[in-house]
Amino acid sequence: MAICLDLNMRQRCMRRRSAGFTLVELMVGMVLSLFIAAALGTLVVNMSRAHAELDRSSQQIENGRYAIDLLSDEIKLAGFYADATTDPLYTQPAACATAIANLGWSTSPIRAPNPIEGFTGDGDVPPCVTANSSHVFQTGLLALHRLSVKQTAVNSVSGVDAYVQSSQCTSVPLSIVISANPADFTLENVKCDAVNPVRRYLSRIYYVSPCSDCAPGDGIPTLKRLDLEGGAWKETALAEGIQEMQFEYGFDTSATPDGAPDEFRTTLDGVGGSKANDWANVMAVRVWVLSRTTEATRGYSDTKTYNLGAHGSRGPFNDGFKRRVYTTVVRLQNPAGWRES
């Protein structure tokens, strides 16, 4: 190491010290900076991918749980006819009926539509489903019937939707009116001093479509519902990523009906006169929902199999979509409650 003793040497030393980096030092610094930038870029990309994957998984779980919870709530309410009948006698209307006269109601004797009707999705898809949307082959469909839990004032009835009114006046026998015309609703309340409110009749069909928005054909399997509104069927997309939906129906087949399911079947048994050949005897439904992410995960291959009970297993699919199965058993509170001793 040189020692700067005199003035000239000190000046040369100072100039040398203030001359900056050498070319080698500069190149080393640039290379190190590039390594750091590359590491930071890789970290950001990996974090972004992890965040996107977490979002996909969270959405899949949320949609699957929403679908199973929604179906459970709807099945529990199936056959809710309030005070329109004291001893339910059911009819089996066509699932796609729209005219009030064809909805399965009668007044003498009082009869109401069957709370539930199931379809296998293999050659028995209701025509209103195929007319409004497409349907995933061999996935279950469920038609549910009930009245709204909310009462409506007679003067609020408008349009062509069917409403049901029952008589609560103690001085007259129980009777009902089903109509879309406010002038038809004249039955009185329990005090016999005012017109009784009405309840809207709800007819709904749940099914799985191969697309959420089928106009461009986005390829996202979606749980959908048809609602009878304004005399026509209205389609609503409910939960994306629902790949398959299946049902097992618990029939009350005991000699003395008690509201408890004695056997579960995937459909009617086809035997004339059999209690397991009548949708009116369904007291519970086992629901299976297979959901998947709406986007594939790069580098992932689904090699799992998924159990759908009596409907067998599915997979492995060997694609980039992640899947989950949700299942629950739901009791039909209203038809089962009438049979309890």
XYZ file of C-alpha atoms in Angstrom:
341
model
C 0.000 0.000 0.000
C 1.470 3.386 -1.088
C 1.981 6.038 1.592
C 1.289 9.611 0.424
C 4.016 11.662 2.109
C 4.527 14.908 0.223
C 1.980 17.275 -1.271
C 2.242 15.995 -4.826
C 1.784 12.401 -3.753
C -1.217 13.313 -1.596
C -2.831 15.104 -4.550
C -2.291 12.059 -6.775
C -3.747 9.795 -4.088
C -6.799 11.997 -3.734
C -7.346 12.000 -7.504
C -7.035 8.209 -7.530
C -9.567 7.850 -4.709
C -12.112 10.141 -6.427
C -11.772 8.518 -9.832
C -14.952 6.281 -9.183
C -15.544 2.578 -10.014
C -13.455 0.647 -12.389
C -15.114 -1.138 -15.341
C -14.801 -4.491 -13.578
C -16.398 -3.151 -10.414
C -19.261 -1.650 -12.431
C -19.918 -4.919 -14.277
C -19.887 -6.892 -11.027
C -22.379 -4.458 -9.503
C -24.699 -4.682 -12.541
C -24.630 -8.489 -12.470
C -25.494 -8.514 -8.771
C -28.340 -6.048 -9.409
C -29.719 -8.263 -12.178
C -29.663 -11.298 -9.858
C -31.523 -9.338 -7.175
C -34.070 -7.999 -9.702
C -34.627 -11.508 -11.087
C -35.112 -12.910 -7.585
C -37.593 -10.172 -6.722
C -39.443 -10.708 -10.022
C -39.678 -14.444 -9.387
C -40.947 -13.790 -5.871
C -43.629 -11.405 -7.143
C -44.739 -13.860 -9.863
C -44.917 -16.761 -7.389
C -46.863 -14.672 -4.892
C -49.254 -13.579 -7.638
C -49.816 -17.182 -8.725
C -50.326 -18.326 -5.149
C -52.821 -15.519 -4.571
C -54.710 -16.390 -7.777
C -54.774 -20.071 -6.798
C -56.051 -19.195 -3.336
C -58.802 -17.095 -4.913
C -59.816 -19.970 -7.208
C -59.925 -22.456 -4.336
C -61.828 -20.055 -2.083
C -64.369 -19.369 -4.813
C -64.817 -23.083 -5.438
C -65.432 -23.782 -1.737
C -67.790 -20.838 -1.430
C -69.804 -21.841 -4.519
C -70.000 -25.487 -3.432
C -71.193 -24.614 0.061
C -73.637 -22.047 -1.296
C -75.103 -24.629 -3.686
C -75.570 -27.300 -1.009
C -77.009 -24.787 1.486
C -79.393 -23.315 -1.091
C -80.681 -26.737 -2.125
C -81.071 -27.747 1.522
C -83.141 -24.669 2.351
C -85.348 -25.131 -0.705
C -85.956 -28.823 -0.032
C -86.876 -28.115 3.593
C -89.587 -25.705 2.411
C -90.978 -27.955 -0.325
C -94.671 -28.586 0.203
C -95.176 -25.519 2.387
C -98.851 -24.751 1.746
C -99.513 -22.813 4.958
C -103.169 -23.196 5.973
C -104.388 -24.003 2.450
C -104.925 -27.613 3.476
C -105.292 -29.503 6.742
C -104.717 -32.997 5.337
C -102.532 -32.845 2.233
C -103.749 -34.693 -0.830
C -101.320 -34.293 -3.698
C -101.509 -34.275 -7.466
C -98.662 -34.701 -9.970
C -98.718 -31.776 -12.425
C -96.381 -31.602 -15.395
C -93.093 -30.080 -14.241
C -93.239 -27.378 -16.929
C -96.910 -26.423 -16.502
C -97.551 -22.668 -16.686
C -101.345 -22.242 -16.907
C -103.041 -21.918 -13.530
C -105.518 -24.655 -14.421
C -102.617 -27.081 -14.962
C -100.563 -26.397 -11.832
C -102.088 -29.250 -9.843
C -104.462 -27.348 -7.557
C -108.082 -28.341 -7.024
C -110.719 -27.071 -4.639
C -113.134 -29.977 -4.201
C -111.551 -31.883 -2.664
C -108.655 -29.604 -1.837
C -105.507 -30.890 -3.506
C -102.063 -29.364 -3.912
C -99.101 -30.170 -6.194
C -96.612 -32.787 -5.061
C -93.867 -31.032 -3.069
C -91.076 -32.665 -5.060
C -90.335 -34.470 -8.300
C -86.945 -35.786 -9.365
C -85.384 -36.435 -12.765
C -82.301 -38.463 -13.649
C -81.274 -36.212 -16.534
C -81.098 -39.177 -18.902
C -84.001 -38.933 -21.331
C -86.402 -37.354 -18.837
C -85.292 -33.699 -18.846
C -88.355 -31.408 -18.642
C -88.879 -29.541 -21.942
C -88.861 -26.121 -20.270
C -85.243 -26.752 -19.210
C -84.031 -27.585 -22.703
C -86.059 -24.680 -24.123
C -84.408 -22.128 -21.821
C -80.919 -23.547 -21.437
C -78.772 -26.622 -21.984
C -78.387 -29.376 -19.425
C -75.460 -31.592 -18.437
C -76.370 -35.132 -19.493
C -77.136 -37.596 -16.678
C -77.011 -35.003 -13.907
C -80.045 -34.810 -11.634
C -82.834 -32.254 -11.810
C -85.220 -31.336 -9.004
C -88.663 -29.730 -9.291
C -90.004 -28.168 -6.079
C -93.425 -26.676 -5.315
C -94.611 -24.545 -2.420
C -96.177 -21.252 -1.407
C -94.207 -18.157 -0.507
C -93.476 -17.729 3.188
C -94.531 -14.084 2.802
C -98.153 -13.042 2.724
C -99.340 -10.521 0.129
C -102.250 -8.128 0.369
C -104.940 -8.862 -2.196
C -104.721 -5.354 -3.666
C -101.027 -5.967 -4.416
C -101.712 -8.911 -6.732
C -100.979 -8.076 -10.355
C -99.839 -9.780 -13.530
C -100.402 -13.440 -14.286
C -98.605 -15.119 -11.364
C -100.688 -17.614 -9.416
C -101.624 -16.793 -5.816
C -103.422 -18.983 -3.295
C -105.903 -17.768 -0.695
C -107.440 -19.889 2.037
C -110.456 -19.313 4.223
C -109.809 -18.966 7.954
C -113.277 -17.838 8.907
C -114.578 -20.287 11.516
C -118.172 -20.028 10.326
C -117.451 -21.535 6.893
C -115.692 -24.754 5.821
C -112.088 -24.555 4.702
C -111.796 -23.556 1.078
C -109.136 -22.129 -1.216
C -108.859 -19.939 -4.292
C -105.983 -20.043 -6.774
C -105.950 -17.207 -9.245
C -104.064 -14.220 -10.663
C -107.104 -11.949 -10.513
C -107.476 -9.838 -7.330
C -111.264 -9.827 -7.732
C -111.354 -13.606 -7.167
C -109.940 -13.373 -3.649
C -112.921 -12.969 -1.319
C -112.191 -15.487 1.442
C -112.064 -14.017 4.935
C -109.697 -14.094 7.899
C -110.218 -15.911 11.196
C -112.414 -13.095 12.557
C -114.562 -13.158 9.419
C -114.293 -9.379 9.149
C -111.686 -8.842 6.423
C -110.321 -10.446 3.288
C -107.518 -12.889 4.026
C -104.061 -12.230 2.514
C -102.724 -14.437 -0.268
C -99.463 -16.277 -0.910
C -97.724 -16.572 -4.256
C -97.328 -20.079 -5.652
C -93.689 -20.998 -6.390
C -92.653 -23.657 -8.886
C -88.904 -24.131 -9.355
C -86.597 -26.504 -11.206
C -82.921 -26.885 -10.258
C -80.388 -28.335 -12.692
C -76.769 -28.133 -13.894
C -75.966 -26.345 -17.140
C -72.630 -26.766 -18.985
C -72.213 -22.996 -19.170
C -72.805 -19.915 -17.064
C -73.335 -17.596 -20.005
C -74.326 -19.948 -22.808
C -74.508 -17.292 -25.534
C -70.716 -17.261 -26.027
C -70.429 -20.723 -24.450
C -67.990 -19.987 -21.614
C -67.683 -23.671 -20.644
C -68.211 -23.068 -16.915
C -70.648 -25.658 -15.472
C -73.218 -23.812 -13.393
C -76.093 -24.567 -11.041
C -79.181 -22.896 -12.472
C -82.842 -22.537 -11.595
C -86.006 -22.011 -13.579
C -88.733 -19.991 -11.842
C -92.328 -19.759 -12.972
C -92.819 -16.002 -13.299
C -95.361 -14.080 -15.322
C -96.724 -17.233 -16.869
C -93.311 -18.233 -18.269
C -90.074 -19.813 -17.104
C -87.241 -17.499 -16.099
C -83.665 -18.779 -15.893
C -81.247 -17.725 -13.133
C -77.594 -18.745 -12.791
C -76.893 -19.476 -9.120
C -73.400 -20.909 -8.611
C -70.565 -21.368 -11.094
C -68.289 -24.396 -11.026
C -71.014 -26.908 -10.097
C -70.086 -29.823 -12.329
C -72.605 -32.404 -11.185
C -75.630 -32.703 -8.904
C -77.298 -35.955 -7.892
C -80.106 -36.950 -5.537
C -81.273 -39.962 -3.560
C -84.875 -39.911 -2.378
C -86.020 -41.310 0.958
C -89.457 -42.924 0.617
C -91.805 -43.596 3.509
C -92.906 -47.129 2.657
C -94.125 -48.295 6.074
C -97.601 -49.812 6.397
C -98.573 -46.947 8.686
C -96.937 -43.774 7.294
C -94.840 -42.086 9.966
C -92.890 -39.423 8.017
C -89.577 -41.286 8.254
C -87.719 -42.482 5.139
C -87.542 -46.282 4.991
C -85.519 -46.643 1.815
C -83.443 -44.359 -0.402
C -83.684 -44.631 -4.160
C -82.326 -42.673 -7.100
C -85.783 -42.567 -8.700
C -89.212 -44.223 -8.542
C -89.237 -48.018 -8.457
C -91.660 -48.237 -11.412
C -93.976 -50.704 -9.669
C -97.642 -49.767 -9.954
C -99.245 -49.144 -6.567
C -95.895 -49.239 -4.756
C -95.273 -46.546 -2.168
C -91.812 -46.113 -3.634
C -93.448 -45.245 -6.949
C -95.121 -42.066 -5.696
C -93.284 -38.763 -5.210
C -95.793 -37.907 -2.475
C -94.031 -40.445 -0.243
C -90.613 -38.761 -0.389
C -89.769 -37.603 3.119
C -86.058 -36.816 2.738
C -83.488 -36.166 0.030
C -79.789 -36.961 0.048
C -77.979 -34.364 -2.052
C -74.592 -34.756 -3.742
C -72.821 -31.774 -5.323
C -69.515 -32.023 -7.209
C -67.897 -28.613 -7.657
C -64.727 -27.588 -9.450
C -62.665 -24.455 -9.933
C -63.723 -22.255 -12.832
C -60.138 -22.077 -14.130
C -57.504 -24.776 -14.485
C -54.336 -24.712 -12.372
C -51.092 -24.834 -14.340
C -49.113 -27.979 -13.625
C -51.937 -29.669 -11.671
C -53.606 -32.939 -12.696
C -56.722 -34.181 -10.904
C -56.089 -37.881 -10.274
C -58.668 -38.241 -7.478
C -61.978 -40.124 -7.537
C -65.161 -38.685 -6.041
C -67.903 -40.749 -4.387
C -71.496 -39.808 -5.238
C -73.205 -42.511 -3.201
C -75.660 -44.679 -5.136
C -74.677 -42.831 -8.306
C -71.169 -44.302 -8.205
C -67.831 -42.516 -8.382
C -66.411 -39.964 -10.779
C -62.858 -39.470 -11.993
C -59.975 -39.419 -12.228
C -60.437 -36.516 -14.633
C -56.705 -35.955 -15.262
C -57.182 -32.260 -15.956
C -56.104 -29.049 -14.255
C -59.324 -28.395 -12.300
C -59.520 -28.933 -8.539
C -62.716 -30.495 -7.203
C -64.659 -31.152 -4.010
C -67.765 -33.192 -3.136
C -70.462 -31.876 -0.797
C -73.280 -34.014 0.545
C -76.116 -33.692 3.029
C -79.448 -35.294 3.911
C -82.451 -32.961 4.046
C -85.828 -33.726 5.569
C -88.955 -32.413 3.855
C -90.398 -30.753 6.932
C -93.920 -30.217 5.632
C -94.991 -33.575 4.141
C -93.055 -35.469 6.811
C -94.574 -33.369 9.609
C -98.126 -34.242 8.554
C -97.361 -37.953 8.977
C -95.828 -37.801 12.425
C -97.944 -39.480 15.089
